[in-house]
JSON list of C-alpha atoms in Angstrom, two decimals:
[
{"chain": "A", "resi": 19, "resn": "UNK", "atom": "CA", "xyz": [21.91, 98.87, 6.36]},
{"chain": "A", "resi": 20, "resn": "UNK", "atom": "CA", "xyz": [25.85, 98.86, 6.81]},
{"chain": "A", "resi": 21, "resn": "UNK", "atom": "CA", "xyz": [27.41, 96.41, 9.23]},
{"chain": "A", "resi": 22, "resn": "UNK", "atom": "CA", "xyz": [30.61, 96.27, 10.18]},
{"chain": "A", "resi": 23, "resn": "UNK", "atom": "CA", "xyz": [32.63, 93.42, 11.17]},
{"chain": "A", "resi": 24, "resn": "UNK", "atom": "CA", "xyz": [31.84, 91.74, 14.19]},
{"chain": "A", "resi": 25, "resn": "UNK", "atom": "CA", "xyz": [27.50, 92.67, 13.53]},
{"chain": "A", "resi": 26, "resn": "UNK", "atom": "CA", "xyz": [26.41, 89.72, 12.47]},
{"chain": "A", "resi": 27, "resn": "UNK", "atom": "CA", "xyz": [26.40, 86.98, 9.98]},
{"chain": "A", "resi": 28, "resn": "UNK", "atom": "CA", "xyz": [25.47, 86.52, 6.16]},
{"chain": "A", "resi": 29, "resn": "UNK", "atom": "CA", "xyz": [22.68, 83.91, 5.81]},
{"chain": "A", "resi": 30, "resn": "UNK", "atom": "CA", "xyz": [21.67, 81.59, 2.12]},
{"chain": "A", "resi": 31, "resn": "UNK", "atom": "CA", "xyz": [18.58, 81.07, 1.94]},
{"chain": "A", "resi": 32, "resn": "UNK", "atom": "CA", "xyz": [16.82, 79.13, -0.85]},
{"chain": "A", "resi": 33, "resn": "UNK", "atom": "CA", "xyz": [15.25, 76.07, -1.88]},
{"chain": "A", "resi": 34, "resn": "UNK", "atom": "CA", "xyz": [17.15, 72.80, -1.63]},
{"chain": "A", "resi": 35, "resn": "UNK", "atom": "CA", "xyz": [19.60, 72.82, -4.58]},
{"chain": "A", "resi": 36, "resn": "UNK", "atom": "CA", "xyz": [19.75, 76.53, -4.94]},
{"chain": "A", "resi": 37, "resn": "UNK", "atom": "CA", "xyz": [23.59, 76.70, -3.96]},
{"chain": "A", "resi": 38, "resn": "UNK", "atom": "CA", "xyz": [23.80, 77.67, -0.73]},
{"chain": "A", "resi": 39, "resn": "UNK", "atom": "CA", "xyz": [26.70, 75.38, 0.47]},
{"chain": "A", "resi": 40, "resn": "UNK", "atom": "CA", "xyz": [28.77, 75.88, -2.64]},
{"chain": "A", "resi": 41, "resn": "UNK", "atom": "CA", "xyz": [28.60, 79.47, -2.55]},
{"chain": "A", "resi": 42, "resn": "UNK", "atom": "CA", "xyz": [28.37, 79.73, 1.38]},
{"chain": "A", "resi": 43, "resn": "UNK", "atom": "CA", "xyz": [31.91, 77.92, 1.50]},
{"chain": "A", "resi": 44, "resn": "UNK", "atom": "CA", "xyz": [33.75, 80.24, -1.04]},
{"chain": "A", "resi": 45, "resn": "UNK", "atom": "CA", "xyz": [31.88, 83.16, 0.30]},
{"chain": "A", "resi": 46, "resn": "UNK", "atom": "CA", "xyz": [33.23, 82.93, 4.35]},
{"chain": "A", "resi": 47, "resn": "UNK", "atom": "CA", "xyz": [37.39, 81.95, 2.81]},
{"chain": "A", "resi": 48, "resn": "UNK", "atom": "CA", "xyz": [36.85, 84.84, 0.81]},
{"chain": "A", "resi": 49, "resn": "UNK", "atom": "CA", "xyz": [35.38, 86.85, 3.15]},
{"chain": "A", "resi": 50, "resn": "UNK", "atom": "CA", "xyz": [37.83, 85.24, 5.98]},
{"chain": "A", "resi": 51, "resn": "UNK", "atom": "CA", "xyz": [34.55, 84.31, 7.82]},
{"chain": "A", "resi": 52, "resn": "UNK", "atom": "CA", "xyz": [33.74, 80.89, 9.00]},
{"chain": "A", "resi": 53, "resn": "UNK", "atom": "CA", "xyz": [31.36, 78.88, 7.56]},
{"chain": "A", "resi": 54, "resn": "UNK", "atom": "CA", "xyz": [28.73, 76.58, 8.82]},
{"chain": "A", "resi": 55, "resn": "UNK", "atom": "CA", "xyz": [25.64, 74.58, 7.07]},
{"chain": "A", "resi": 56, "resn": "UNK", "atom": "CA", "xyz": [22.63, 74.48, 9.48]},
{"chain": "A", "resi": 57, "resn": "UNK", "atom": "CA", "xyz": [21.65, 70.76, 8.25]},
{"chain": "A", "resi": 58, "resn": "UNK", "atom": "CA", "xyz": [25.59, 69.42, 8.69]},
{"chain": "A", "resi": 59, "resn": "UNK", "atom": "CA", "xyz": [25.34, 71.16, 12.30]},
{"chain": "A", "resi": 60, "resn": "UNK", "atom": "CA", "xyz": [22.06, 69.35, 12.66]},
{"chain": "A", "resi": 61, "resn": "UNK", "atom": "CA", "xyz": [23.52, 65.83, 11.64]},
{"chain": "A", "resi": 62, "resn": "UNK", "atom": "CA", "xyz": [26.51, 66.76, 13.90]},
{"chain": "A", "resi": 63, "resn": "UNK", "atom": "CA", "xyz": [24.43, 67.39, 16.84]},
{"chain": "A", "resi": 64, "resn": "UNK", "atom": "CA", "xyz": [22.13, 64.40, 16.82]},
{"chain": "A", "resi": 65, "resn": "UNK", "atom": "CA", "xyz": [24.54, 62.08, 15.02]},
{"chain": "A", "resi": 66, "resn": "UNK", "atom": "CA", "xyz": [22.33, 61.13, 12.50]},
{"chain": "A", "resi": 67, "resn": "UNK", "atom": "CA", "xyz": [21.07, 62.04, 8.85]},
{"chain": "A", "resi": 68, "resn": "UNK", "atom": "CA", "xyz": [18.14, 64.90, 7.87]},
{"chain": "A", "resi": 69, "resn": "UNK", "atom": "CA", "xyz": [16.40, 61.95, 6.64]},
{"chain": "A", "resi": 70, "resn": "UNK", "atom": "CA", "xyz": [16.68, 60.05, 9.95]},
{"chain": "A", "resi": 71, "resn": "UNK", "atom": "CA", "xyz": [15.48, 62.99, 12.40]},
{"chain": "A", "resi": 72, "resn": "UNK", "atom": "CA", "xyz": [12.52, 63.07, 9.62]},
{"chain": "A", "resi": 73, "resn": "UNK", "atom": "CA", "xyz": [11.50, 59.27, 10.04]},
{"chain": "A", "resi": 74, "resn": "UNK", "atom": "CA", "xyz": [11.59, 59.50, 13.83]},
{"chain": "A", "resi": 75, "resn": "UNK", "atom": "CA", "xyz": [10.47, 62.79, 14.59]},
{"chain": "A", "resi": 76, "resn": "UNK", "atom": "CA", "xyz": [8.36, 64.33, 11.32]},
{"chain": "A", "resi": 77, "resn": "UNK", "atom": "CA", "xyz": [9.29, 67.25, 9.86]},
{"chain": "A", "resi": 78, "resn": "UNK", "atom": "CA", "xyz": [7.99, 69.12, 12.69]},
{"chain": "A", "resi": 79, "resn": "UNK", "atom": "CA", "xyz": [10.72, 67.56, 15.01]},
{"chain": "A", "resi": 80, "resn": "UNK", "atom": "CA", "xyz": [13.55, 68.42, 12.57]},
{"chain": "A", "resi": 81, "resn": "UNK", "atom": "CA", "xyz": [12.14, 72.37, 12.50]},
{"chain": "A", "resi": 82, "resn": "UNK", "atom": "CA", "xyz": [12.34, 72.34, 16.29]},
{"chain": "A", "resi": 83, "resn": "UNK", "atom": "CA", "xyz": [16.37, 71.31, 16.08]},
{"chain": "A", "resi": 84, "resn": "UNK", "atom": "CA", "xyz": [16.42, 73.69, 13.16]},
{"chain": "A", "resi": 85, "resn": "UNK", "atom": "CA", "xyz": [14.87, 76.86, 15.37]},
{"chain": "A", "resi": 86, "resn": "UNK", "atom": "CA", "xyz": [17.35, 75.76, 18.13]},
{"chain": "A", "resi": 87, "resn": "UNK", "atom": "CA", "xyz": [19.90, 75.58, 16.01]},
{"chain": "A", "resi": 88, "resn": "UNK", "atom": "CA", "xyz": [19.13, 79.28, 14.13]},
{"chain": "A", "resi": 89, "resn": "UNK", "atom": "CA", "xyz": [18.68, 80.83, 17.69]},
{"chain": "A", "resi": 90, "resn": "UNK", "atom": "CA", "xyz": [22.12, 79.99, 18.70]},
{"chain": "A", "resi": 91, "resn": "UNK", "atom": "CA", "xyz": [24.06, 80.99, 15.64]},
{"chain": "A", "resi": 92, "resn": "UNK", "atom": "CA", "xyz": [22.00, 84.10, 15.75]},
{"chain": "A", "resi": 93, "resn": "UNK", "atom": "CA", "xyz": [24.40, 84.78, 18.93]},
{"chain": "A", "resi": 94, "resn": "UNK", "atom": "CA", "xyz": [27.54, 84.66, 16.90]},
{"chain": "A", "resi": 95, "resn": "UNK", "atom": "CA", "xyz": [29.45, 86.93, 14.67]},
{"chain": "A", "resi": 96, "resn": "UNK", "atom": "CA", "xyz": [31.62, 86.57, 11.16]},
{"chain": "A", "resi": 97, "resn": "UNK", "atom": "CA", "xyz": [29.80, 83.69, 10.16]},
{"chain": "A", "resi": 98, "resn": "UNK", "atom": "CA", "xyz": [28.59, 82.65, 6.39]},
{"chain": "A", "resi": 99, "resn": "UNK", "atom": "CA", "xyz": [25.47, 80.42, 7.20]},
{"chain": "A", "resi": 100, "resn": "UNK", "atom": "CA", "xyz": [23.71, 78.17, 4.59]},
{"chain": "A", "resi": 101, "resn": "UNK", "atom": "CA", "xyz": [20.44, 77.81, 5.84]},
{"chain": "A", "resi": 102, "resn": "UNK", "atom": "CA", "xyz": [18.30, 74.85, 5.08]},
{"chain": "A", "resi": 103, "resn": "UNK", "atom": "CA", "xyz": [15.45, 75.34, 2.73]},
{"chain": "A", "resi": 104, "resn": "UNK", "atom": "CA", "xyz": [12.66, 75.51, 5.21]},
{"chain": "A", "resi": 105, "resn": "UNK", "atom": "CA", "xyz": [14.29, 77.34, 7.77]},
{"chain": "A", "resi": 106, "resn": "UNK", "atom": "CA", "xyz": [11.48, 80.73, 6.44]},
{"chain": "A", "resi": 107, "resn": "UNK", "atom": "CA", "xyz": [8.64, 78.50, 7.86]},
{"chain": "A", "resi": 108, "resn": "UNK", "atom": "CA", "xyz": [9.20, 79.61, 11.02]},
{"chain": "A", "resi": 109, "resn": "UNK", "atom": "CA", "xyz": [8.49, 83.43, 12.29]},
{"chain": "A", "resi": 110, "resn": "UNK", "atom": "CA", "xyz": [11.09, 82.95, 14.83]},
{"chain": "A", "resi": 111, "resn": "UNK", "atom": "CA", "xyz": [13.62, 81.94, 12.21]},
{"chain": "A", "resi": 112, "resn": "UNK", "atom": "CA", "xyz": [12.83, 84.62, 9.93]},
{"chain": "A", "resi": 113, "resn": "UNK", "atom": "CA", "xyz": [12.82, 87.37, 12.83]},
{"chain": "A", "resi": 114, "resn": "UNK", "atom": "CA", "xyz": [16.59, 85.75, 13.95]},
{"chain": "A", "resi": 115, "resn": "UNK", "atom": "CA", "xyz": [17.49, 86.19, 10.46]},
{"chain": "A", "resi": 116, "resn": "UNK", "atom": "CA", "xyz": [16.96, 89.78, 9.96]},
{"chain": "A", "resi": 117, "resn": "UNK", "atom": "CA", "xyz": [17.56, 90.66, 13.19]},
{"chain": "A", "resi": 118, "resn": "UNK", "atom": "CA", "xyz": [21.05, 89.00, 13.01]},
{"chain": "A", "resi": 119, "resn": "UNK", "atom": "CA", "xyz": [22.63, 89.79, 9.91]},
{"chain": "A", "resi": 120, "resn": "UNK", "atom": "CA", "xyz": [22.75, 90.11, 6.43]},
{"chain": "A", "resi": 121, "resn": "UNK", "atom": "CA", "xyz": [20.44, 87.77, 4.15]},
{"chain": "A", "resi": 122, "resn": "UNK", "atom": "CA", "xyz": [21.11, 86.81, 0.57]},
{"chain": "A", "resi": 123, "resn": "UNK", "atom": "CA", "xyz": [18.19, 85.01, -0.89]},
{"chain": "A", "resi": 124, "resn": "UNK", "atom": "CA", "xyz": [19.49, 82.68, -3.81]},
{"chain": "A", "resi": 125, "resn": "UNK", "atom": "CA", "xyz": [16.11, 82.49, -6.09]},
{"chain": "A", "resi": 126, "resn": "UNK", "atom": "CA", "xyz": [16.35, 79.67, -8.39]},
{"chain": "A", "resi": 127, "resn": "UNK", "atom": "CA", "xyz": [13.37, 78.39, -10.68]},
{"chain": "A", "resi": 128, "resn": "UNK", "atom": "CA", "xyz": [12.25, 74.63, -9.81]},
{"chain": "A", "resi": 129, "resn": "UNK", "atom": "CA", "xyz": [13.53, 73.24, -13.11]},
{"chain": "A", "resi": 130, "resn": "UNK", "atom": "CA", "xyz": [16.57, 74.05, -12.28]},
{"chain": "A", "resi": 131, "resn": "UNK", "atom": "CA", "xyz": [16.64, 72.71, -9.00]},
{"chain": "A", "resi": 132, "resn": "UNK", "atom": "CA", "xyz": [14.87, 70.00, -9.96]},
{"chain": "A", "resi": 133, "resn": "UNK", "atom": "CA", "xyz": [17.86, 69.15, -12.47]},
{"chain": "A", "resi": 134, "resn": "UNK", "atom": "CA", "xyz": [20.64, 69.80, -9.33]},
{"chain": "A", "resi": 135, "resn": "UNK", "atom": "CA", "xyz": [18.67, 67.81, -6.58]},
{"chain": "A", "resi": 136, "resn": "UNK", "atom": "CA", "xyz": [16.86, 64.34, -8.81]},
{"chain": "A", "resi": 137, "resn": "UNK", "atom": "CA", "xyz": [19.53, 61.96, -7.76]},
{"chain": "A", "resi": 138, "resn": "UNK", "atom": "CA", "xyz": [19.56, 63.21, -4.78]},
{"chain": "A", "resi": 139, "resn": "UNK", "atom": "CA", "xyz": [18.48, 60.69, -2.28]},
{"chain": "A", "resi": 140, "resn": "UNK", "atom": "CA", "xyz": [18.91, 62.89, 0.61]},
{"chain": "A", "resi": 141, "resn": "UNK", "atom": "CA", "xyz": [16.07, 65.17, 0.30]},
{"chain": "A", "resi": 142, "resn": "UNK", "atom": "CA", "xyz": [13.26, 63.90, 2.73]},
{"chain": "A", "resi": 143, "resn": "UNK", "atom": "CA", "xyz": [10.44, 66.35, 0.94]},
{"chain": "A", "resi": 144, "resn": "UNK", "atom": "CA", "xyz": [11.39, 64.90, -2.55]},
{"chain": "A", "resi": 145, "resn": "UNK", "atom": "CA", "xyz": [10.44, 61.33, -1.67]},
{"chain": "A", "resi": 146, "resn": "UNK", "atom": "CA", "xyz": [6.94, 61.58, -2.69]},
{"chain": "A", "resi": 147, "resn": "UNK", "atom": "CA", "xyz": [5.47, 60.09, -5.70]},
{"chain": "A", "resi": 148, "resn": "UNK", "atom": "CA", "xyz": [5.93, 63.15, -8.19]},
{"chain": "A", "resi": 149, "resn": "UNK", "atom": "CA", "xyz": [9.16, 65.36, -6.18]},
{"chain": "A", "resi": 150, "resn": "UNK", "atom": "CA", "xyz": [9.47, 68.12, -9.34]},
{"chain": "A", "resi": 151, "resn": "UNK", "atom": "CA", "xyz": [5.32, 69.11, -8.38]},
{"chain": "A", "resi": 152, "resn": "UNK", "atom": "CA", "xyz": [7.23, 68.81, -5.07]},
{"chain": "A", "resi": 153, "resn": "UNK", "atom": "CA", "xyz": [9.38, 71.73, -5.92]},
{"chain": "A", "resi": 154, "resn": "UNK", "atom": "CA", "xyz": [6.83, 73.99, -7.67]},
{"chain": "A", "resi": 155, "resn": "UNK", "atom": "CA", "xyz": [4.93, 73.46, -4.72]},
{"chain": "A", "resi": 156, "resn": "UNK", "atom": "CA", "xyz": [7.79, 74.16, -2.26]},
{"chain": "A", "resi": 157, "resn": "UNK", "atom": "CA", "xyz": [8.58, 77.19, -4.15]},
{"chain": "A", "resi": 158, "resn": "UNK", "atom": "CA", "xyz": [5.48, 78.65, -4.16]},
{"chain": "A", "resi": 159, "resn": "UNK", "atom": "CA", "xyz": [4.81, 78.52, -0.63]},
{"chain": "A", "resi": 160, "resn": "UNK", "atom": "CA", "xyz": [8.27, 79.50, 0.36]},
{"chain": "A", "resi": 161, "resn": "UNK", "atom": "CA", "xyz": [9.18, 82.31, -2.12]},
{"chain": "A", "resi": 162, "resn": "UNK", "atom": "CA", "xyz": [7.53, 84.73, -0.37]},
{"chain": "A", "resi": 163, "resn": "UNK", "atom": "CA", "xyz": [9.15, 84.42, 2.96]},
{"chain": "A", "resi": 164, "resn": "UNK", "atom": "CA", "xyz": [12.36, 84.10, 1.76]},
{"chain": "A", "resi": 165, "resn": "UNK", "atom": "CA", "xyz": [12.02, 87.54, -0.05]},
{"chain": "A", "resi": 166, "resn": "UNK", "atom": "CA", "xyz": [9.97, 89.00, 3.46]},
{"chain": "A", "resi": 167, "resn": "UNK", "atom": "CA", "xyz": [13.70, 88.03, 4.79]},
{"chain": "A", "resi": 168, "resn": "UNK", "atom": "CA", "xyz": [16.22, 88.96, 2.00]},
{"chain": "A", "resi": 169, "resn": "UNK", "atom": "CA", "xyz": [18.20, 91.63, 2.16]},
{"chain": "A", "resi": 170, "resn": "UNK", "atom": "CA", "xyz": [19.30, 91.30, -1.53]},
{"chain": "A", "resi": 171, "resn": "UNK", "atom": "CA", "xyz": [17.57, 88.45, -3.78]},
{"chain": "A", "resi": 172, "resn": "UNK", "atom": "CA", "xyz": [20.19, 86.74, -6.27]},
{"chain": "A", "resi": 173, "resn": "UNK", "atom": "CA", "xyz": [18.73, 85.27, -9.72]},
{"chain": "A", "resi": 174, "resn": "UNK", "atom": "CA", "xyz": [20.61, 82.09, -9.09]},
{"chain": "A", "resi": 175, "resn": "UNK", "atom": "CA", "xyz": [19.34, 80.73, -12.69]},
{"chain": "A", "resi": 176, "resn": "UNK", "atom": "CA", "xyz": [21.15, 83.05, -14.52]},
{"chain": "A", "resi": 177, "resn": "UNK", "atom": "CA", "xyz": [24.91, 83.53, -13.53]},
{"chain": "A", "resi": 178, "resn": "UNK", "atom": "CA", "xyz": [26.85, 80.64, -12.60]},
{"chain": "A", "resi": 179, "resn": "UNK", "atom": "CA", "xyz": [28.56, 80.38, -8.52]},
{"chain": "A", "resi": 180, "resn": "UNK", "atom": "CA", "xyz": [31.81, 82.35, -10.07]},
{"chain": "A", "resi": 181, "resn": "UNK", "atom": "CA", "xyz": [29.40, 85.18, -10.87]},
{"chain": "A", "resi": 182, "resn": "UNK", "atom": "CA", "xyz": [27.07, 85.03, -7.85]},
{"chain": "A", "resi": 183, "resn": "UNK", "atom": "CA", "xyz": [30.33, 84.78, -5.28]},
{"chain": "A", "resi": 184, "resn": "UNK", "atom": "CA", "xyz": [31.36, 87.75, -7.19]},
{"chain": "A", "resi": 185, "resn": "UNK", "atom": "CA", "xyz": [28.01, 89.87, -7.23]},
{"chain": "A", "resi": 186, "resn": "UNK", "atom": "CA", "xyz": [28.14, 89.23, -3.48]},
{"chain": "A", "resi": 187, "resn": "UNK", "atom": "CA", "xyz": [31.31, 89.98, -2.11]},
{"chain": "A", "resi": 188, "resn": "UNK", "atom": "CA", "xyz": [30.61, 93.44, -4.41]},
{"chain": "A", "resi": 189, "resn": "UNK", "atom": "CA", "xyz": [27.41, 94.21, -2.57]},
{"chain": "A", "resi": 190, "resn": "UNK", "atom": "CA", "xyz": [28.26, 92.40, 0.91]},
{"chain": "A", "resi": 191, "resn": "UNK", "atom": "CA", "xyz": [31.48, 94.86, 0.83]},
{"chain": "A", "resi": 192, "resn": "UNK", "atom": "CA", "xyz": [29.72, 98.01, 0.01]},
{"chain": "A", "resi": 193, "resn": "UNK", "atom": "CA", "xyz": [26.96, 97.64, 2.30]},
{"chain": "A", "resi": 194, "resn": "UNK", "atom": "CA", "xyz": [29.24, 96.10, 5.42]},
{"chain": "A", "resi": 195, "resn": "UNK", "atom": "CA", "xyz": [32.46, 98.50, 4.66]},
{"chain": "A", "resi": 196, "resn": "UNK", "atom": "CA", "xyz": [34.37, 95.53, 4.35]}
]
């Protein structure tokens, strides 16, 4: 698959915790993209927290803004997207995904996210009696779509955001010609 500037965008996906902002930030000034985080342009839109649009309007509410959201930056170019961690749930997410660029997959084992994300009081899904089950759970289900969607899968556990930024401005250049 090469891309050339101008074809598309490079979606994160992952679990909540997995990196996606961090590395999605120093990926687009490297890359001289722009950058944008699907739940901050969320919170922008509707002026109010992930946790908010969850109290009021479910979690099925927030995936509506979410699809909305996907479809229209699906329509841009030169964009690094973090993508929020359910964003695979839907088949018209996924399908924008592929369709629309390049997707990096940032696989990261629930203890580890479960260290990054436990003081973390703005996770909606974690606020259940026992959030790490939470996790296993959440990356069981999701795992496989995220990989249906991936262009390239990262081992997030095992190199730090130096290494991964590295790893993908490597293969993002060689498969883009950038």
């Amino acid at each position: 698959m090469e891309k050339q500037n101008g074809a598309g965008n490079i979606y994160l996906v992952g679990l909540m915790g997995a990196g996606k902002t961090t590395i999605g930030r120093s990926l687009a000034k490297r890359l001289g993209f722009d950058f944008i985080d699907s739940d901050h342009e969320i919170e922008f839109r509707t002026g109010v927290s992930i946790p908010t649009i969850f109290e009021i309007e479910g979690e099925e509410g927030f995936r509506k803004r979410e699809a909305q959201v996907i479809a229209e930056l699906s329509r841009l170019n030169d964009y690094v997207v973090a993508t929020g961690g359910g964003v695979v749930l839907r088949p018209d997410n996924r399908a924008n995904l592929r369709t629309h660029g390049f997707v990096v997959y940032l696989d990261v084992p629930p203890p580890t996210l479960w260290e990054r994300t436990c003081h973390d009081r703005n996770r909606p899904l974690l606020q259940v009696e026992n959030p790490f089950l939470k996790l296993e759970e959440l990356y069981s289900q999701r795992d496989p779509l995220y990989r249906e969607v991936a262009d390239l899968v990262v081992d997030g556990s095992r190199i730090n955001a130096q290494g991964i930024l590295q790893l993908l401005i490597r293969e993002i250049g060689e498969r883009w010609k950038l």
